[in-house]
PDB file of C-alpha atoms in Angstrom:
ATOM      1  CA  MET A   1       0.000   0.000   0.000  1.00 44.00           C
ATOM      2  CA  MET A   2       1.359   3.413  -0.886  1.00 45.00           C
ATOM      3  CA  PRO A   3       1.633   6.089   1.818  1.00 55.00           C
ATOM      4  CA  GLU A   4      -0.686   8.477  -0.023  1.00 55.00           C
ATOM      5  CA  THR A   5      -3.515   5.966   0.319  1.00 61.00           C
ATOM      6  CA  THR A   6      -2.743   4.812   3.850  1.00 77.00           C
ATOM      7  CA  SER A   7      -5.440   6.160   6.144  1.00 92.00           C
ATOM      8  CA  GLN A   8      -5.036   6.947   9.818  1.00 91.00           C
ATOM      9  CA  ALA A   9      -7.409   4.049  10.539  1.00 94.00           C
ATOM     10  CA  ALA A  10      -5.175   1.683   8.541  1.00 94.00           C
ATOM     11  CA  LEU A  11      -2.127   2.864  10.487  1.00 97.00           C
ATOM     12  CA  ARG A  12      -3.903   2.339  13.803  1.00 97.00           C
ATOM     13  CA  ASP A  13      -5.079  -1.115  12.727  1.00 97.00           C
ATOM     14  CA  GLU A  14      -1.580  -2.149  11.652  1.00 97.00           C
ATOM     15  CA  ILE A  15      -0.017  -0.905  14.901  1.00 98.00           C
ATOM     16  CA  LEU A  16      -2.569  -2.841  16.950  1.00 98.00           C
ATOM     17  CA  ARG A  17      -2.127  -5.945  14.791  1.00 98.00           C
ATOM     18  CA  ALA A  18       1.644  -5.791  15.153  1.00 98.00           C
ATOM     19  CA  VAL A  19       1.724  -5.359  18.938  1.00 98.00           C
ATOM     20  CA  HIS A  20      -0.868  -8.094  19.457  1.00 98.00           C
ATOM     21  CA  GLU A  21       1.015 -10.435  17.124  1.00 97.00           C
ATOM     22  CA  ARG A  22       4.273  -9.745  18.982  1.00 97.00           C
ATOM     23  CA  GLY A  23       2.559 -10.371  22.315  1.00 96.00           C
ATOM     24  CA  ALA A  24       2.843  -9.239  25.915  1.00 93.00           C
ATOM     25  CA  GLY A  25       6.275  -8.164  27.083  1.00 93.00           C
ATOM     26  CA  LYS A  26       7.604  -7.685  23.534  1.00 96.00           C
ATOM     27  CA  THR A  27       7.999  -4.522  21.475  1.00 97.00           C
ATOM     28  CA  VAL A  28       7.630  -3.565  17.820  1.00 98.00           C
ATOM     29  CA  CYS A  29       9.709  -1.020  15.946  1.00 98.00           C
ATOM     30  CA  PRO A  30       7.621   1.562  14.067  1.00 98.00           C
ATOM     31  CA  SER A  31       9.747   0.964  10.967  1.00 97.00           C
ATOM     32  CA  GLU A  32       8.516  -2.662  10.928  1.00 97.00           C
ATOM     33  CA  ILE A  33       4.973  -1.350  10.772  1.00 97.00           C
ATOM     34  CA  ALA A  34       5.887   1.052   7.980  1.00 97.00           C
ATOM     35  CA  ARG A  35       7.531  -1.739   5.965  1.00 97.00           C
ATOM     36  CA  ASN A  36       4.513  -3.996   6.486  1.00 95.00           C
ATOM     37  CA  LEU A  37       2.316  -1.317   4.949  1.00 95.00           C
ATOM     38  CA  ALA A  38       4.576   0.138   2.264  1.00 94.00           C
ATOM     39  CA  GLY A  39       7.028  -2.599   1.334  1.00 95.00           C
ATOM     40  CA  SER A  40      10.802  -2.607   1.520  1.00 94.00           C
ATOM     41  CA  ASP A  41      11.509   0.540  -0.540  1.00 95.00           C
ATOM     42  CA  GLU A  42      13.016   2.861   2.066  1.00 95.00           C
ATOM     43  CA  LYS A  43      11.945   5.999   0.190  1.00 95.00           C
ATOM     44  CA  VAL A  44       8.339   4.823   0.443  1.00 95.00           C
ATOM     45  CA  TRP A  45       8.154   3.401   3.972  1.00 96.00           C
ATOM     46  CA  ARG A  46      10.015   6.349   5.507  1.00 96.00           C
ATOM     47  CA  LEU A  47       7.117   8.584   4.418  1.00 96.00           C
ATOM     48  CA  LEU A  48       4.932   6.676   6.886  1.00 96.00           C
ATOM     49  CA  MET A  49       7.117   7.217   9.936  1.00 97.00           C
ATOM     50  CA  GLN A  50       5.572  10.533  11.066  1.00 96.00           C
ATOM     51  CA  PRO A  51       1.974   9.388  10.444  1.00 96.00           C
ATOM     52  CA  ILE A  52       2.750   6.197  12.396  1.00 97.00           C
ATOM     53  CA  ARG A  53       4.137   8.285  15.263  1.00 97.00           C
ATOM     54  CA  ARG A  54       0.918  10.330  15.332  1.00 96.00           C
ATOM     55  CA  ALA A  55      -1.208   7.153  15.290  1.00 97.00           C
ATOM     56  CA  ALA A  56       0.931   5.605  18.044  1.00 97.00           C
ATOM     57  CA  ILE A  57       0.459   8.696  20.208  1.00 97.00           C
ATOM     58  CA  GLU A  58      -3.319   8.506  19.700  1.00 96.00           C
ATOM     59  CA  LEU A  59      -3.328   4.809  20.635  1.00 97.00           C
ATOM     60  CA  SER A  60      -1.143   5.510  23.650  1.00 97.00           C
ATOM     61  CA  ASP A  61      -3.488   8.289  24.786  1.00 96.00           C
ATOM     62  CA  GLU A  62      -6.352   5.766  24.510  1.00 97.00           C
ATOM     63  CA  GLY A  63      -4.418   3.216  26.584  1.00 96.00           C
ATOM     64  CA  LEU A  64      -4.226   0.678  23.732  1.00 97.00           C
ATOM     65  CA  VAL A  65      -0.438   0.686  23.303  1.00 97.00           C
ATOM     66  CA  VAL A  66       2.571   1.725  25.351  1.00 97.00           C
ATOM     67  CA  ILE A  67       5.299   3.871  23.828  1.00 98.00           C
ATOM     68  CA  LYS A  68       8.710   2.838  25.104  1.00 97.00           C
ATOM     69  CA  ARG A  69      12.090   4.469  24.906  1.00 95.00           C
ATOM     70  CA  LYS A  70      15.141   2.563  26.118  1.00 93.00           C
ATOM     71  CA  GLY A  71      12.800  -0.147  27.409  1.00 93.00           C
ATOM     72  CA  ARG A  72      10.779   2.168  29.628  1.00 95.00           C
ATOM     73  CA  PRO A  73       7.308   3.634  29.094  1.00 96.00           C
ATOM     74  CA  VAL A  74       7.374   7.263  28.058  1.00 96.00           C
ATOM     75  CA  ALA A  75       4.556   9.799  27.988  1.00 94.00           C
ATOM     76  CA  ALA A  76       3.489  10.743  24.477  1.00 90.00           C
ATOM     77  CA  ALA A  77       4.115  14.408  25.293  1.00 88.00           C
ATOM     78  CA  ASP A  78       7.750  13.565  26.105  1.00 89.00           C
ATOM     79  CA  LEU A  79       8.353  11.410  23.020  1.00 91.00           C
ATOM     80  CA  LYS A  80      11.586  12.282  21.243  1.00 91.00           C
ATOM     81  CA  GLY A  81      13.752  10.203  18.970  1.00 93.00           C
ATOM     82  CA  ILE A  82      13.711   6.436  18.673  1.00 95.00           C
ATOM     83  CA  TYR A  83      10.865   4.528  20.270  1.00 97.00           C
ATOM     84  CA  ARG A  84       9.163   1.130  20.262  1.00 98.00           C
ATOM     85  CA  LEU A  85       5.586   0.049  20.834  1.00 98.00           C
ATOM     86  CA  SER A  86       4.111  -2.644  23.062  1.00 98.00           C
ATOM     87  CA  LEU A  87       0.885  -3.839  24.582  1.00 97.00           C
ATOM     88  CA  PRO A  88      -0.109  -2.369  27.930  1.00 95.00           C
ATOM     89  CA  ASP A  89       0.947  -4.623  30.820  1.00 86.00           C
ATOM     90  CA  GLU A  90      -2.614  -5.690  31.595  1.00 64.00           C
ATOM     91  CA  ALA A  91      -3.367  -6.730  27.979  1.00 45.00           C
TER      92      ALA A  91
END
């Protein structure tokens, strides 16, 4: 799927699918999600990185995923740089 046609709902769905597939206690790199949606062409999947970040922040605000930096949960408002996504502990 090309980034121009990737909706916010599709990004959210793919993030949720990826973290559930990975399972409790494991994390997913946002670039994996981008490559799942856009394929292996770096010029294409990199265009999804900011929209994925926005979708991840929404999902985090809703309590559906946890954003982690250096293995620790981080508030969406404090998110800078490299991060990973996981299921909430109670999921």
